[in-house]
């Protein structure tokens, strides 16, 4: 996942209703329903909304992204939980979260973005959770993936999370990565879980061959208009979006894309 910028997150808290309406139109599920499903909850769930959630800004590495913690807290509050951002950063923020009685902490440095439940020790990683959440979104958007071919672009943490979830939905998973080693590692990971994965070595051939795509790579403009048919469905977590501008119009109602929403919501249900 590429590092987000202020402009990627600044409008999240005030556009959550519109975002959810669009998600319901595309998948038939609200963000809450989709995330709960991705986290293994059954429908009509009653979760303890009493869980207090603290989002702790971390100043290490490239530092604070203005609006990032607020957007994470906004998504979690929208799901019905009590979320707040700590006034202090880093260690002080963690201490403040615990003193304020938070059960769940969200925090991100430049390497990892995690949710931890300080009571149950459950941990959820944004990369894997995002892949799983987007696979669940694609499955709903496709009315089921059993026996359908799905191409995972990018064999990093998001791609691996997506591939495992897709295999569990009984999809026929193909994986492309610009490097040989990550795609073979993903294949080995799934083999250990009892799933077969087809390795794709030519991006253009693969994009002309698969109608269902999870774009889990940080490249821009790799899914072109020529690759998009009336049956193409794309789940594209994070920034930048891999679909070229000329293709957006054609795939718009069959494209899932957001900078944080599905990943954060899935993490929240993971650690409940
Ligand atoms: O404001 C803060 O606390 C910063 N330390 C947050 C840094 C997040 C860096 N990671 C990213 O921008 C992306 C996110 C989509 C999640 C994973 N990588």
PDB file of C-alpha atoms and ligand atoms in Angstrom:
ATOM      1  CA  UNK A   1       0.000   0.000   0.000  1.00  0.00           C
ATOM      2  CA  UNK A   2       1.343   3.407  -0.877  1.00  0.00           C
ATOM      3  CA  UNK A   3       1.583   6.048   1.845  1.00  0.00           C
ATOM      4  CA  UNK A   4      -1.555   8.158   1.980  1.00  0.00           C
ATOM      5  CA  UNK A   5      -1.500  11.942   1.767  1.00  0.00           C
ATOM      6  CA  UNK A   6      -3.647  14.510   3.595  1.00  0.00           C
ATOM      7  CA  UNK A   7      -5.738  15.057   0.468  1.00  0.00           C
ATOM      8  CA  UNK A   8      -6.525  11.322   0.263  1.00  0.00           C
ATOM      9  CA  UNK A   9      -8.172  11.274   3.712  1.00  0.00           C
ATOM     10  CA  UNK A  10      -9.339  14.796   4.545  1.00  0.00           C
ATOM     11  CA  UNK A  11     -12.891  14.334   3.237  1.00  0.00           C
ATOM     12  CA  UNK A  12     -13.518  10.833   4.596  1.00  0.00           C
ATOM     13  CA  UNK A  13     -15.354  11.795   7.826  1.00  0.00           C
ATOM     14  CA  UNK A  14     -17.866  14.008   5.977  1.00  0.00           C
ATOM     15  CA  UNK A  15     -18.566  11.683   3.024  1.00  0.00           C
ATOM     16  CA  UNK A  16     -19.241   8.373   4.793  1.00  0.00           C
ATOM     17  CA  UNK A  17     -23.002   8.349   4.116  1.00  0.00           C
ATOM     18  CA  UNK A  18     -22.511   8.854   0.361  1.00  0.00           C
ATOM     19  CA  UNK A  19     -19.725   6.269   0.347  1.00  0.00           C
ATOM     20  CA  UNK A  20     -22.013   3.725   2.059  1.00  0.00           C
ATOM     21  CA  UNK A  21     -24.906   4.338  -0.343  1.00  0.00           C
ATOM     22  CA  UNK A  22     -22.579   3.695  -3.283  1.00  0.00           C
ATOM     23  CA  UNK A  23     -21.245   0.521  -1.628  1.00  0.00           C
ATOM     24  CA  UNK A  24     -24.785  -0.771  -1.056  1.00  0.00           C
ATOM     25  CA  UNK A  25     -25.641  -0.103  -4.717  1.00  0.00           C
ATOM     26  CA  UNK A  26     -22.589  -2.078  -5.903  1.00  0.00           C
ATOM     27  CA  UNK A  27     -22.520  -4.957  -3.409  1.00  0.00           C
ATOM     28  CA  UNK A  28     -25.911  -5.030  -1.705  1.00  0.00           C
ATOM     29  CA  UNK A  29     -24.034  -4.660   1.595  1.00  0.00           C
ATOM     30  CA  UNK A  30     -23.372  -1.685   3.847  1.00  0.00           C
ATOM     31  CA  UNK A  31     -19.784  -1.102   5.008  1.00  0.00           C
ATOM     32  CA  UNK A  32     -20.751  -2.582   8.390  1.00  0.00           C
ATOM     33  CA  UNK A  33     -22.321  -5.697   6.856  1.00  0.00           C
ATOM     34  CA  UNK A  34     -19.423  -6.225   4.457  1.00  0.00           C
ATOM     35  CA  UNK A  35     -16.744  -5.807   7.148  1.00  0.00           C
ATOM     36  CA  UNK A  36     -18.572  -8.064   9.592  1.00  0.00           C
ATOM     37  CA  UNK A  37     -18.897 -10.681   6.838  1.00  0.00           C
ATOM     38  CA  UNK A  38     -15.203 -10.399   5.953  1.00  0.00           C
ATOM     39  CA  UNK A  39     -14.356 -10.855   9.639  1.00  0.00           C
ATOM     40  CA  UNK A  40     -16.400 -14.046   9.813  1.00  0.00           C
ATOM     41  CA  UNK A  41     -19.478 -12.726  11.608  1.00  0.00           C
ATOM     42  CA  UNK A  42     -22.824 -14.118  10.463  1.00  0.00           C
ATOM     43  CA  UNK A  43     -25.572 -11.747   9.317  1.00  0.00           C
ATOM     44  CA  UNK A  44     -27.862  -9.894  11.784  1.00  0.00           C
ATOM     45  CA  UNK A  45     -24.969  -9.705  14.199  1.00  0.00           C
ATOM     46  CA  UNK A  46     -25.262  -7.952  17.530  1.00  0.00           C
ATOM     47  CA  UNK A  47     -21.799  -6.709  18.415  1.00  0.00           C
ATOM     48  CA  UNK A  48     -20.930  -4.939  21.606  1.00  0.00           C
ATOM     49  CA  UNK A  49     -20.963  -1.354  20.453  1.00  0.00           C
ATOM     50  CA  UNK A  50     -19.736  -0.451  23.900  1.00  0.00           C
ATOM     51  CA  UNK A  51     -16.190  -1.145  22.722  1.00  0.00           C
ATOM     52  CA  UNK A  52     -14.208   2.071  23.162  1.00  0.00           C
ATOM     53  CA  UNK A  53     -11.658   2.582  20.385  1.00  0.00           C
ATOM     54  CA  UNK A  54      -8.638   4.903  20.469  1.00  0.00           C
ATOM     55  CA  UNK A  55      -6.726   5.927  17.349  1.00  0.00           C
ATOM     56  CA  UNK A  56      -3.182   6.919  18.298  1.00  0.00           C
ATOM     57  CA  UNK A  57      -1.207   9.180  15.922  1.00  0.00           C
ATOM     58  CA  UNK A  58       2.388   7.960  15.436  1.00  0.00           C
ATOM     59  CA  UNK A  59       5.084  10.543  14.653  1.00  0.00           C
ATOM     60  CA  UNK A  60       7.892   8.079  13.749  1.00  0.00           C
ATOM     61  CA  UNK A  61       9.355   7.721  10.262  1.00  0.00           C
ATOM     62  CA  UNK A  62       7.775  10.170   7.819  1.00  0.00           C
ATOM     63  CA  UNK A  63       5.548  11.340  10.658  1.00  0.00           C
ATOM     64  CA  UNK A  64       1.915  12.227  11.124  1.00  0.00           C
ATOM     65  CA  UNK A  65      -0.434  12.360   8.114  1.00  0.00           C
ATOM     66  CA  UNK A  66      -2.782  15.235   8.936  1.00  0.00           C
ATOM     67  CA  UNK A  67      -6.326  13.894   9.026  1.00  0.00           C
ATOM     68  CA  UNK A  68      -5.323  10.205   9.000  1.00  0.00           C
ATOM     69  CA  UNK A  69      -6.193   9.415  12.637  1.00  0.00           C
ATOM     70  CA  UNK A  70      -9.380  11.494  12.351  1.00  0.00           C
ATOM     71  CA  UNK A  71     -10.474   9.585   9.239  1.00  0.00           C
ATOM     72  CA  UNK A  72      -9.827   6.211  10.905  1.00  0.00           C
ATOM     73  CA  UNK A  73     -11.834   7.320  13.982  1.00  0.00           C
ATOM     74  CA  UNK A  74     -14.577   8.671  11.703  1.00  0.00           C
ATOM     75  CA  UNK A  75     -14.969   5.319   9.925  1.00  0.00           C
ATOM     76  CA  UNK A  76     -15.091   3.422  13.228  1.00  0.00           C
ATOM     77  CA  UNK A  77     -17.636   5.857  14.722  1.00  0.00           C
ATOM     78  CA  UNK A  78     -19.741   5.493  11.580  1.00  0.00           C
ATOM     79  CA  UNK A  79     -19.862   1.736  12.251  1.00  0.00           C
ATOM     80  CA  UNK A  80     -21.476   2.518  15.621  1.00  0.00           C
ATOM     81  CA  UNK A  81     -18.487   2.244  17.976  1.00  0.00           C
ATOM     82  CA  UNK A  82     -17.161   4.868  20.392  1.00  0.00           C
ATOM     83  CA  UNK A  83     -13.958   6.045  18.711  1.00  0.00           C
ATOM     84  CA  UNK A  84     -11.657   8.938  19.550  1.00  0.00           C
ATOM     85  CA  UNK A  85      -8.195  10.145  18.571  1.00  0.00           C
ATOM     86  CA  UNK A  86      -5.762  10.609  21.436  1.00  0.00           C
ATOM     87  CA  UNK A  87      -4.428  14.102  22.090  1.00  0.00           C
ATOM     88  CA  UNK A  88      -0.925  12.740  22.613  1.00  0.00           C
ATOM     89  CA  UNK A  89       1.102  10.880  20.017  1.00  0.00           C
ATOM     90  CA  UNK A  90       3.215   7.704  20.231  1.00  0.00           C
ATOM     91  CA  UNK A  91       3.858   6.296  23.743  1.00  0.00           C
ATOM     92  CA  UNK A  92       1.903   9.145  25.383  1.00  0.00           C
ATOM     93  CA  UNK A  93      -1.033   8.418  23.098  1.00  0.00           C
ATOM     94  CA  UNK A  94      -0.980   4.716  23.989  1.00  0.00           C
ATOM     95  CA  UNK A  95      -0.926   5.591  27.723  1.00  0.00           C
ATOM     96  CA  UNK A  96      -3.780   8.087  27.223  1.00  0.00           C
ATOM     97  CA  UNK A  97      -5.812   5.471  25.313  1.00  0.00           C
ATOM     98  CA  UNK A  98      -5.474   2.945  28.142  1.00  0.00           C
ATOM     99  CA  UNK A  99      -6.209   5.567  30.822  1.00  0.00           C
ATOM    100  CA  UNK A 100      -9.341   6.575  28.898  1.00  0.00           C
ATOM    101  CA  UNK A 101     -10.489   2.945  29.031  1.00  0.00           C
ATOM    102  CA  UNK A 102     -10.010   2.066  25.368  1.00  0.00           C
ATOM    103  CA  UNK A 103     -10.423  -1.657  24.635  1.00  0.00           C
ATOM    104  CA  UNK A 104      -9.105  -1.379  21.050  1.00  0.00           C
ATOM    105  CA  UNK A 105      -6.190   0.708  19.765  1.00  0.00           C
ATOM    106  CA  UNK A 106      -5.510   1.595  16.109  1.00  0.00           C
ATOM    107  CA  UNK A 107      -2.079   2.927  15.161  1.00  0.00           C
ATOM    108  CA  UNK A 108       0.077   3.149  12.039  1.00  0.00           C
ATOM    109  CA  UNK A 109       3.753   3.760  11.460  1.00  0.00           C
ATOM    110  CA  UNK A 110       5.315   3.696   7.981  1.00  0.00           C
ATOM    111  CA  UNK A 111       5.605  -0.093   7.970  1.00  0.00           C
ATOM    112  CA  UNK A 112       2.424  -1.389   9.553  1.00  0.00           C
ATOM    113  CA  UNK A 113      -1.107  -0.226  10.382  1.00  0.00           C
ATOM    114  CA  UNK A 114      -2.591  -2.390  13.143  1.00  0.00           C
ATOM    115  CA  UNK A 115      -5.612  -2.740  15.400  1.00  0.00           C
ATOM    116  CA  UNK A 116      -5.056  -4.382  18.781  1.00  0.00           C
ATOM    117  CA  UNK A 117      -7.576  -5.448  21.420  1.00  0.00           C
ATOM    118  CA  UNK A 118      -5.825  -4.832  24.745  1.00  0.00           C
ATOM    119  CA  UNK A 119      -8.266  -7.144  26.558  1.00  0.00           C
ATOM    120  CA  UNK A 120      -8.218 -10.184  24.234  1.00  0.00           C
ATOM    121  CA  UNK A 121      -4.779  -9.619  22.605  1.00  0.00           C
ATOM    122  CA  UNK A 122      -6.434  -9.965  19.170  1.00  0.00           C
ATOM    123  CA  UNK A 123      -4.443  -8.192  16.420  1.00  0.00           C
ATOM    124  CA  UNK A 124      -5.494  -7.262  12.892  1.00  0.00           C
ATOM    125  CA  UNK A 125      -3.131  -6.014  10.180  1.00  0.00           C
ATOM    126  CA  UNK A 126      -4.426  -3.486   7.653  1.00  0.00           C
ATOM    127  CA  UNK A 127      -2.803  -5.182   4.634  1.00  0.00           C
ATOM    128  CA  UNK A 128      -4.277  -8.647   5.181  1.00  0.00           C
ATOM    129  CA  UNK A 129      -7.617  -7.268   6.428  1.00  0.00           C
ATOM    130  CA  UNK A 130      -7.900  -4.989   3.395  1.00  0.00           C
ATOM    131  CA  UNK A 131      -7.293  -7.892   1.022  1.00  0.00           C
ATOM    132  CA  UNK A 132      -9.898  -9.998   2.827  1.00  0.00           C
ATOM    133  CA  UNK A 133     -12.435  -7.153   2.957  1.00  0.00           C
ATOM    134  CA  UNK A 134     -12.067  -6.407  -0.742  1.00  0.00           C
ATOM    135  CA  UNK A 135     -12.371 -10.078  -1.654  1.00  0.00           C
ATOM    136  CA  UNK A 136     -15.648 -10.125   0.290  1.00  0.00           C
ATOM    137  CA  UNK A 137     -16.783  -7.026  -1.602  1.00  0.00           C
ATOM    138  CA  UNK A 138     -15.952  -8.606  -4.958  1.00  0.00           C
ATOM    139  CA  UNK A 139     -17.780 -11.772  -3.922  1.00  0.00           C
ATOM    140  CA  UNK A 140     -20.947  -9.802  -3.124  1.00  0.00           C
ATOM    141  CA  UNK A 141     -20.619  -7.632  -6.271  1.00  0.00           C
ATOM    142  CA  UNK A 142     -20.310 -10.849  -8.347  1.00  0.00           C
ATOM    143  CA  UNK A 143     -23.170 -12.644  -6.550  1.00  0.00           C
ATOM    144  CA  UNK A 144     -20.744 -15.389  -5.584  1.00  0.00           C
ATOM    145  CA  UNK A 145     -17.313 -16.355  -6.914  1.00  0.00           C
ATOM    146  CA  UNK A 146     -17.529 -20.173  -6.869  1.00  0.00           C
ATOM    147  CA  UNK A 147     -15.827 -21.524 -10.005  1.00  0.00           C
ATOM    148  CA  UNK A 148     -15.084 -18.014 -11.294  1.00  0.00           C
ATOM    149  CA  UNK A 149     -11.566 -16.945 -12.292  1.00  0.00           C
ATOM    150  CA  UNK A 150     -10.190 -14.014 -10.280  1.00  0.00           C
ATOM    151  CA  UNK A 151      -6.845 -12.339 -10.952  1.00  0.00           C
ATOM    152  CA  UNK A 152      -4.907 -10.921  -7.992  1.00  0.00           C
ATOM    153  CA  UNK A 153      -2.486  -8.196  -9.108  1.00  0.00           C
ATOM    154  CA  UNK A 154       0.306  -7.877  -6.559  1.00  0.00           C
ATOM    155  CA  UNK A 155       1.489 -10.595  -4.143  1.00  0.00           C
ATOM    156  CA  UNK A 156       2.160  -8.392  -1.112  1.00  0.00           C
ATOM    157  CA  UNK A 157       0.192  -8.514   2.187  1.00  0.00           C
ATOM    158  CA  UNK A 158      -3.005  -7.184   0.552  1.00  0.00           C
ATOM    159  CA  UNK A 159      -2.737  -9.622  -2.357  1.00  0.00           C
ATOM    160  CA  UNK A 160      -2.083 -12.582  -0.058  1.00  0.00           C
ATOM    161  CA  UNK A 161      -5.051 -11.644   2.175  1.00  0.00           C
ATOM    162  CA  UNK A 162      -7.248 -11.343  -0.896  1.00  0.00           C
ATOM    163  CA  UNK A 163      -6.020 -14.599  -2.474  1.00  0.00           C
ATOM    164  CA  UNK A 164      -6.747 -16.646   0.664  1.00  0.00           C
ATOM    165  CA  UNK A 165     -10.229 -15.136   1.021  1.00  0.00           C
ATOM    166  CA  UNK A 166     -10.960 -15.674  -2.697  1.00  0.00           C
ATOM    167  CA  UNK A 167      -9.852 -19.315  -2.448  1.00  0.00           C
ATOM    168  CA  UNK A 168     -12.191 -19.731   0.519  1.00  0.00           C
ATOM    169  CA  UNK A 169     -14.988 -18.384  -1.723  1.00  0.00           C
ATOM    170  CA  UNK A 170     -13.999 -21.231  -4.103  1.00  0.00           C
ATOM    171  CA  UNK A 171     -12.845 -18.855  -6.825  1.00  0.00           C
ATOM    172  CA  UNK A 172     -10.174 -19.988  -9.295  1.00  0.00           C
ATOM    173  CA  UNK A 173      -7.341 -17.701  -8.242  1.00  0.00           C
ATOM    174  CA  UNK A 174      -4.609 -16.422 -10.552  1.00  0.00           C
ATOM    175  CA  UNK A 175      -1.787 -14.197  -9.343  1.00  0.00           C
ATOM    176  CA  UNK A 176       0.484 -11.775 -11.156  1.00  0.00           C
ATOM    177  CA  UNK A 177       3.350  -9.867  -9.590  1.00  0.00           C
ATOM    178  CA  UNK A 178       6.080  -7.998 -11.422  1.00  0.00           C
ATOM    179  CA  UNK A 179       8.581 -10.123  -9.462  1.00  0.00           C
ATOM    180  CA  UNK A 180       8.805 -13.919  -9.554  1.00  0.00           C
ATOM    181  CA  UNK A 181       9.594 -14.507  -5.884  1.00  0.00           C
ATOM    182  CA  UNK A 182       6.465 -12.915  -4.295  1.00  0.00           C
ATOM    183  CA  UNK A 183       4.066 -14.687  -6.658  1.00  0.00           C
ATOM    184  CA  UNK A 184       5.735 -18.052  -5.986  1.00  0.00           C
ATOM    185  CA  UNK A 185       5.633 -17.336  -2.250  1.00  0.00           C
ATOM    186  CA  UNK A 186       1.901 -16.567  -2.498  1.00  0.00           C
ATOM    187  CA  UNK A 187       1.358 -19.817  -4.424  1.00  0.00           C
ATOM    188  CA  UNK A 188       3.248 -21.759  -1.720  1.00  0.00           C
ATOM    189  CA  UNK A 189       1.228 -20.085   1.057  1.00  0.00           C
ATOM    190  CA  UNK A 190      -2.044 -21.079  -0.557  1.00  0.00           C
ATOM    191  CA  UNK A 191      -0.797 -24.574  -1.387  1.00  0.00           C
ATOM    192  CA  UNK A 192      -0.101 -25.106   2.341  1.00  0.00           C
ATOM    193  CA  UNK A 193      -3.759 -24.164   2.942  1.00  0.00           C
ATOM    194  CA  UNK A 194      -4.850 -26.687   0.331  1.00  0.00           C
ATOM    195  CA  UNK A 195      -5.590 -24.253  -2.489  1.00  0.00           C
ATOM    196  CA  UNK A 196      -4.275 -24.150  -6.062  1.00  0.00           C
ATOM    197  CA  UNK A 197      -3.167 -20.830  -7.583  1.00  0.00           C
ATOM    198  CA  UNK A 198      -2.358 -20.194 -11.232  1.00  0.00           C
ATOM    199  CA  UNK A 199       0.745 -18.049 -11.702  1.00  0.00           C
ATOM    200  CA  UNK A 200       0.392 -15.475 -14.498  1.00  0.00           C
ATOM    201  CA  UNK A 201       3.661 -14.229 -15.977  1.00  0.00           C
ATOM    202  CA  UNK A 202       2.347 -11.876 -18.676  1.00  0.00           C
ATOM    203  CA  UNK A 203       0.280  -8.958 -17.343  1.00  0.00           C
ATOM    204  CA  UNK A 204      -1.344  -8.029 -20.632  1.00  0.00           C
ATOM    205  CA  UNK A 205      -2.348 -11.624 -21.415  1.00  0.00           C
ATOM    206  CA  UNK A 206      -3.735 -11.992 -17.889  1.00  0.00           C
ATOM    207  CA  UNK A 207      -5.727  -8.758 -18.034  1.00  0.00           C
ATOM    208  CA  UNK A 208      -7.317  -9.900 -21.297  1.00  0.00           C
ATOM    209  CA  UNK A 209      -8.126 -13.277 -19.739  1.00  0.00           C
ATOM    210  CA  UNK A 210      -9.743 -12.451 -16.375  1.00  0.00           C
ATOM    211  CA  UNK A 211     -13.006 -10.522 -15.830  1.00  0.00           C
ATOM    212  CA  UNK A 212     -12.661 -10.361 -12.030  1.00  0.00           C
ATOM    213  CA  UNK A 213      -9.626  -8.497 -10.716  1.00  0.00           C
ATOM    214  CA  UNK A 214      -8.276  -7.552  -7.294  1.00  0.00           C
ATOM    215  CA  UNK A 215      -5.808  -4.718  -7.899  1.00  0.00           C
ATOM    216  CA  UNK A 216      -3.497  -5.062  -4.890  1.00  0.00           C
ATOM    217  CA  UNK A 217      -0.444  -3.443  -6.449  1.00  0.00           C
ATOM    218  CA  UNK A 218       0.825   0.146  -6.108  1.00  0.00           C
ATOM    219  CA  UNK A 219       1.089   0.783  -9.868  1.00  0.00           C
ATOM    220  CA  UNK A 220      -1.020   3.337 -11.723  1.00  0.00           C
ATOM    221  CA  UNK A 221      -2.607   2.936 -15.168  1.00  0.00           C
ATOM    222  CA  UNK A 222      -2.116  -0.802 -15.541  1.00  0.00           C
ATOM    223  CA  UNK A 223      -5.773  -1.732 -16.093  1.00  0.00           C
ATOM    224  CA  UNK A 224      -6.560  -0.050 -19.402  1.00  0.00           C
ATOM    225  CA  UNK A 225      -9.823   0.620 -21.222  1.00  0.00           C
ATOM    226  CA  UNK A 226      -8.974  -2.196 -23.665  1.00  0.00           C
ATOM    227  CA  UNK A 227      -8.936  -4.662 -20.747  1.00  0.00           C
ATOM    228  CA  UNK A 228     -12.404  -3.684 -19.533  1.00  0.00           C
ATOM    229  CA  UNK A 229     -15.510  -5.490 -20.794  1.00  0.00           C
ATOM    230  CA  UNK A 230     -19.160  -5.212 -19.694  1.00  0.00           C
ATOM    231  CA  UNK A 231     -18.497  -8.106 -17.315  1.00  0.00           C
ATOM    232  CA  UNK A 232     -15.321  -6.753 -15.748  1.00  0.00           C
ATOM    233  CA  UNK A 233     -15.463  -6.335 -11.986  1.00  0.00           C
ATOM    234  CA  UNK A 234     -12.557  -4.709 -10.133  1.00  0.00           C
ATOM    235  CA  UNK A 235     -11.774  -4.517  -6.409  1.00  0.00           C
ATOM    236  CA  UNK A 236      -9.031  -1.897  -6.053  1.00  0.00           C
ATOM    237  CA  UNK A 237      -7.943  -1.098  -2.479  1.00  0.00           C
ATOM    238  CA  UNK A 238      -5.836   1.934  -1.710  1.00  0.00           C
ATOM    239  CA  UNK A 239      -4.124   4.741  -3.539  1.00  0.00           C
ATOM    240  CA  UNK A 240      -3.226   5.067  -6.407  1.00  0.00           C
ATOM    241  CA  UNK A 241      -6.046   3.438  -8.392  1.00  0.00           C
ATOM    242  CA  UNK A 242      -4.654   1.048 -11.004  1.00  0.00           C
ATOM    243  CA  UNK A 243      -7.475   1.689 -13.512  1.00  0.00           C
ATOM    244  CA  UNK A 244      -6.598   4.344 -16.098  1.00  0.00           C
ATOM    245  CA  UNK A 245      -8.945   7.342 -16.224  1.00  0.00           C
ATOM    246  CA  UNK A 246     -10.246   6.370 -19.688  1.00  0.00           C
ATOM    247  CA  UNK A 247     -11.523   3.077 -18.227  1.00  0.00           C
ATOM    248  CA  UNK A 248     -13.327   4.478 -15.175  1.00  0.00           C
ATOM    249  CA  UNK A 249     -16.554   5.406 -16.937  1.00  0.00           C
ATOM    250  CA  UNK A 250     -16.948   1.910 -18.377  1.00  0.00           C
ATOM    251  CA  UNK A 251     -16.321   0.002 -15.109  1.00  0.00           C
ATOM    252  CA  UNK A 252     -17.637   2.594 -12.602  1.00  0.00           C
ATOM    253  CA  UNK A 253     -20.620   0.630 -11.206  1.00  0.00           C
ATOM    254  CA  UNK A 254     -18.483  -2.529 -10.993  1.00  0.00           C
ATOM    255  CA  UNK A 255     -15.433  -0.961  -9.305  1.00  0.00           C
ATOM    256  CA  UNK A 256     -14.779  -1.010  -5.547  1.00  0.00           C
ATOM    257  CA  UNK A 257     -12.171   1.537  -4.510  1.00  0.00           C
ATOM    258  CA  UNK A 258     -11.398   3.540  -1.352  1.00  0.00           C
ATOM    259  CA  UNK A 259      -8.301   4.746   0.492  1.00  0.00           C
ATOM    260  CA  UNK A 260      -9.131   3.244   3.908  1.00  0.00           C
ATOM    261  CA  UNK A 261     -12.801   2.372   4.501  1.00  0.00           C
ATOM    262  CA  UNK A 262     -13.092  -1.365   3.864  1.00  0.00           C
ATOM    263  CA  UNK A 263      -9.688  -2.142   5.433  1.00  0.00           C
ATOM    264  CA  UNK A 264     -10.349  -0.181   8.641  1.00  0.00           C
ATOM    265  CA  UNK A 265     -13.901  -1.529   8.998  1.00  0.00           C
ATOM    266  CA  UNK A 266     -12.673  -5.131   8.562  1.00  0.00           C
ATOM    267  CA  UNK A 267      -9.907  -4.570  11.132  1.00  0.00           C
ATOM    268  CA  UNK A 268     -12.519  -3.332  13.630  1.00  0.00           C
ATOM    269  CA  UNK A 269     -14.610  -6.493  13.363  1.00  0.00           C
ATOM    270  CA  UNK A 270     -11.463  -8.646  13.385  1.00  0.00           C
ATOM    271  CA  UNK A 271     -10.483  -7.513  16.890  1.00  0.00           C
ATOM    272  CA  UNK A 272     -13.949  -7.466  18.504  1.00  0.00           C
TER     273      UNK A 272
HETATM  274  O1  LIG B   1      -0.678   9.928  11.195  1.00  0.00           O
HETATM  275  C1  LIG B   1      -0.051   8.901  11.527  1.00  0.00           C
HETATM  276  O2  LIG B   1      -0.188   8.330  12.628  1.00  0.00           O
HETATM  277  C2  LIG B   1       0.932   8.298  10.552  1.00  0.00           C
HETATM  278  N1  LIG B   1       2.045   7.651  11.256  1.00  0.00           N
HETATM  279  C3  LIG B   1       0.167   7.309   9.666  1.00  0.00           C
HETATM  280  C4  LIG B   1       1.082   6.677   8.606  1.00  0.00           C
HETATM  281  C5  LIG B   1       0.286   5.706   7.722  1.00  0.00           C
HETATM  282  C6  LIG B   1       1.221   5.157   6.639  1.00  0.00           C
HETATM  283  N2  LIG B   1       0.511   4.117   5.880  1.00  0.00           N
HETATM  284  C7  LIG B   1      -0.272   4.432   4.837  1.00  0.00           C
HETATM  285  O3  LIG B   1      -0.451   5.552   4.446  1.00  0.00           O
HETATM  286  C8  LIG B   1      -0.992   3.283   4.173  1.00  0.00           C
HETATM  287  C9  LIG B   1      -2.396   3.169   4.732  1.00  0.00           C
HETATM  288  C10 LIG B   1      -3.393   2.921   3.656  1.00  0.00           C
HETATM  289  C11 LIG B   1      -2.392   1.934   5.554  1.00  0.00           C
HETATM  290  C12 LIG B   1      -1.204   1.251   5.151  1.00  0.00           C
HETATM  291  N3  LIG B   1      -0.438   2.041   4.437  1.00  0.00           N
END
